[in-house]
Short mmCIF file of C-alpha atoms and ligand atoms in Angstrom, two decimals:
data_model
loop_
_atom_site.label_atom_id
_atom_site.label_comp_id
_atom_site.label_asym_id
_atom_site.label_seq_id
_atom_site.Cartn_x
_atom_site.Cartn_y
_atom_site.Cartn_z
CA MET A 15 109.35 76.66 56.78
CA GLN A 16 113.06 76.17 56.36
CA LYS A 17 113.50 79.90 56.25
CA LEU A 18 111.56 80.27 59.50
CA MET A 19 113.78 77.69 61.15
CA MET A 20 116.82 79.63 60.06
CA VAL A 21 115.43 82.84 61.55
CA ALA A 22 114.69 81.03 64.80
CA CYS A 23 118.23 79.66 64.91
CA THR A 24 119.72 83.05 64.26
CA LEU A 25 117.67 84.51 67.10
CA VAL A 26 118.76 81.81 69.53
CA GLY A 27 122.34 82.41 68.39
CA LEU A 28 122.02 86.11 69.07
CA ALA A 29 120.46 85.51 72.48
CA ALA A 30 123.40 83.28 73.38
CA TYR A 31 125.79 85.94 72.13
CA ALA A 32 124.10 88.63 74.24
CA THR A 33 124.73 86.69 77.44
CA VAL A 34 128.28 85.73 76.50
CA ALA A 35 129.66 87.69 79.48
CA ILE A 36 128.17 85.15 81.86
CA SER A 37 129.44 81.62 81.33
CA ALA A 38 127.20 78.58 81.44
CA GLU A 39 129.02 77.54 84.63
CA ASP A 40 128.19 80.84 86.27
CA LEU A 41 124.52 80.41 85.46
CA VAL A 42 124.49 76.89 86.93
CA ALA A 43 126.35 78.17 90.02
CA ALA A 44 123.80 80.95 90.53
CA VAL A 45 120.91 78.47 90.48
CA LYS A 46 122.77 76.17 92.85
CA GLU A 47 123.50 78.99 95.30
CA ARG A 48 119.97 80.40 95.32
CA ARG A 49 118.50 76.93 95.79
CA HIS A 50 120.87 76.42 98.66
CA LEU A 51 119.67 79.66 100.33
CA MET A 52 115.99 78.65 100.05
CA LYS A 53 116.44 75.00 100.93
CA GLU A 54 119.21 75.11 103.52
CA VAL A 55 118.68 78.53 105.16
CA VAL A 56 115.14 79.85 104.63
CA ALA A 57 113.16 76.57 104.76
CA PRO A 58 114.68 74.97 107.91
CA ASN A 59 114.40 78.21 109.88
CA ALA A 60 110.82 78.70 108.73
CA LYS A 61 110.14 75.08 109.72
CA LEU A 62 111.55 75.67 113.19
CA GLY A 63 109.43 78.82 113.58
CA GLY A 64 106.34 76.87 112.53
CA GLN A 65 107.08 74.13 115.01
CA MET A 66 107.32 76.70 117.81
CA VAL A 67 104.04 78.22 116.68
CA LYS A 68 102.34 74.81 116.73
CA GLY A 69 104.04 73.86 119.97
CA THR A 70 105.72 70.71 118.64
CA VAL A 71 108.96 72.42 119.62
CA ALA A 72 109.02 74.44 122.87
CA PHE A 73 108.81 78.17 122.22
CA ASP A 74 112.15 79.82 122.91
CA THR A 75 112.56 83.56 122.46
CA THR A 76 116.23 83.47 121.53
CA LYS A 77 115.96 80.55 119.14
CA ALA A 78 112.83 81.93 117.47
CA ALA A 79 114.51 85.34 117.00
CA ALA A 80 117.70 83.72 115.66
CA ALA A 81 115.74 81.65 113.13
CA MET A 82 113.91 84.73 111.82
CA ASN A 83 117.14 86.75 111.64
CA GLU A 84 118.69 84.00 109.54
CA ILE A 85 115.80 84.33 107.07
CA SER A 86 116.08 88.10 107.08
CA GLY A 87 119.71 87.85 105.99
CA VAL A 88 118.81 86.01 102.82
CA PRO A 89 116.78 88.35 100.53
CA ASP A 90 119.55 90.85 99.73
CA LYS A 91 121.86 88.07 98.60
CA TYR A 92 119.06 86.12 97.01
CA VAL A 93 117.97 88.71 94.44
CA LYS A 94 121.52 88.96 93.11
CA LEU A 95 121.43 85.32 92.05
CA PHE A 96 119.05 85.74 89.13
CA PRO A 97 121.11 86.48 86.03
CA LYS A 98 119.10 86.36 82.81
CA GLY A 99 119.19 82.93 81.30
CA THR A 100 118.55 81.01 84.54
CA GLU A 101 114.81 80.58 84.16
CA HIS A 102 113.05 77.26 84.45
CA GLY A 103 113.88 75.19 81.36
CA ALA A 104 117.10 77.10 80.61
CA VAL A 105 119.15 75.69 83.52
CA LYS A 106 118.55 72.27 85.02
CA ASP A 107 116.72 72.33 88.36
CA SER A 108 115.77 75.98 88.01
CA GLU A 109 112.29 76.72 89.30
CA ALA A 110 112.39 80.37 88.41
CA LYS A 111 109.46 81.57 86.31
CA ALA A 112 110.25 83.90 83.42
CA THR A 113 107.90 86.40 85.13
CA ILE A 114 110.83 87.27 87.42
CA TRP A 115 112.56 89.09 84.57
CA ASP A 116 109.33 90.53 83.21
CA ASP A 117 109.00 92.51 86.42
CA PHE A 118 112.26 92.33 88.32
CA ASP A 119 111.28 95.32 90.46
CA LYS A 120 108.26 93.47 91.75
CA PHE A 121 110.42 90.40 92.44
CA LYS A 122 112.85 92.55 94.42
CA ALA A 123 110.01 94.23 96.29
CA THR A 124 108.61 90.84 97.29
CA ALA A 125 112.06 89.76 98.51
CA GLN A 126 112.23 92.98 100.53
CA LYS A 127 108.84 92.10 102.07
CA LEU A 128 110.32 88.84 103.28
CA LYS A 129 113.29 90.66 104.75
CA ASP A 130 110.98 93.07 106.62
CA ALA A 131 108.45 90.43 107.72
CA SER A 132 111.15 88.10 109.06
CA ALA A 133 112.88 90.98 110.90
CA LYS A 134 109.50 91.87 112.41
CA ALA A 135 108.97 88.25 113.48
CA ALA A 136 112.44 88.24 115.06
CA GLY A 137 111.52 91.34 117.06
CA ALA A 138 108.09 89.88 117.99
CA ALA A 139 109.72 86.81 119.54
CA ALA A 140 110.68 88.84 122.62
CA GLN A 141 107.00 89.68 123.18
CA GLY A 142 106.01 86.05 123.59
CA GLN A 143 104.51 83.25 121.59
CA GLY A 144 101.25 84.98 120.70
CA THR A 145 102.89 88.04 119.16
CA PHE A 146 105.44 85.84 117.45
CA THR A 147 102.73 83.60 115.99
CA ALA A 148 100.94 86.56 114.35
CA ALA A 149 104.16 87.95 112.88
CA PHE A 150 105.32 84.50 111.78
CA ASN A 151 102.03 83.85 109.95
CA ASP A 152 102.34 87.21 108.21
CA MET A 153 105.81 86.20 107.06
CA THR A 154 104.68 82.86 105.62
CA LYS A 155 102.12 84.71 103.51
CA VAL A 156 105.04 86.35 101.75
CA CYS A 157 106.58 82.94 100.94
CA LYS A 158 103.33 81.91 99.34
CA GLU A 159 102.86 85.21 97.50
CA CYS A 160 106.28 85.02 95.92
CA HIS A 161 106.09 81.35 95.02
CA GLU A 162 102.68 81.74 93.39
CA THR A 163 103.95 84.47 91.14
CA PHE A 164 107.56 83.59 90.55
CA ARG A 165 108.18 79.91 91.19
CA GLU A 166 107.53 77.00 88.82
CA LYS A 167 107.56 74.08 91.19
CA LEU A 168 109.24 71.01 89.75
CA GLU A 169 107.98 67.52 90.40
CA GLN A 170 110.66 65.89 92.52
C1 HEC B 209 111.04 86.88 96.64
C2 HEC B 209 110.44 85.63 96.30
C3 HEC B 209 110.45 84.50 97.29
C4 HEC B 209 110.14 84.50 98.62
C5 HEC B 209 109.67 85.68 99.44
C6 HEC B 209 110.30 83.14 99.07
N1 HEC B 209 110.74 82.35 98.07
FE1 HEC B 209 111.15 80.37 98.19
N2 HEC B 209 111.63 80.35 96.19
C7 HEC B 209 111.52 81.42 95.34
C8 HEC B 209 111.94 81.02 94.02
C9 HEC B 209 111.98 81.92 92.79
C10 HEC B 209 112.29 79.66 94.11
C11 HEC B 209 112.82 78.79 92.98
C12 HEC B 209 114.26 79.26 92.64
C13 HEC B 209 114.96 78.36 91.62
O1 HEC B 209 114.91 77.15 91.75
O2 HEC B 209 115.56 78.85 90.71
C14 HEC B 209 112.07 79.27 95.51
C15 HEC B 209 112.28 77.98 96.00
C16 HEC B 209 112.03 77.58 97.31
C17 HEC B 209 112.26 76.27 97.81
C18 HEC B 209 112.81 75.08 96.99
C19 HEC B 209 114.31 75.03 97.15
C20 HEC B 209 114.92 73.93 96.31
O3 HEC B 209 115.54 74.27 95.31
O4 HEC B 209 114.73 72.79 96.62
C21 HEC B 209 111.85 76.26 99.14
C22 HEC B 209 111.90 75.09 100.08
C23 HEC B 209 111.42 77.59 99.42
N3 HEC B 209 111.55 78.35 98.31
C24 HEC B 209 110.96 78.01 100.69
C25 HEC B 209 110.56 79.29 101.00
C26 HEC B 209 110.04 79.69 102.29
C27 HEC B 209 109.81 78.79 103.46
C28 HEC B 209 109.81 81.05 102.22
C29 HEC B 209 109.30 81.99 103.25
C30 HEC B 209 109.89 81.96 104.57
C31 HEC B 209 110.17 81.46 100.85
N4 HEC B 209 110.61 80.37 100.16
C32 HEC B 209 110.07 82.77 100.39
C33 HEC B 209 111.15 82.69 95.66
C34 HEC B 209 110.80 83.13 96.94
#
């Protein structure tokens, strides 16, 4: 048993050594920045789009397009904020499932889908509320798809 513990400690030590290039502060900063992008950029613009779809906020072509373009600007930056060692449990407040690093290509492809779907919704805004609604709903499916696979939602 003691021997097993020692092996486990050595492995943890090695894992820490392997990521030595990235400091603990950098890992924390990456989590903070990516949370900021989801919470302060993606979510409020998606909320505004949803309100225009429901009609609780008057539909406005320019504002709807601007909101979707804001979202579209996020994915390229977003996927760069996932250094190894920032999964849920490793860094406080991280909601990133380890599955992200099991299949990083799929994670990137899903982010690309959000970029495309939000750009499409931005373009659809000019064609009126009906066209916008369809494109907006397609975009929110991508949010759900990615969260189901890659996000470990924390109890707040
Ligand atoms: C490519 C995958 C992906 C897509 C697409 C995606 N998200 Fe996320 N989202 C995540 C991950 C991963 C987290 C958790 C990240 C972390 O905490 O480390 C997250 C977290 C969040 C959070 C919590 C932020 C916080 O820290 O409080 C909100 C809100 C959110 N997403 C909204 C959205 C909305 C709205 C959409 C669609 C318009 C969306 N997301 C699309 C992956 C995605």
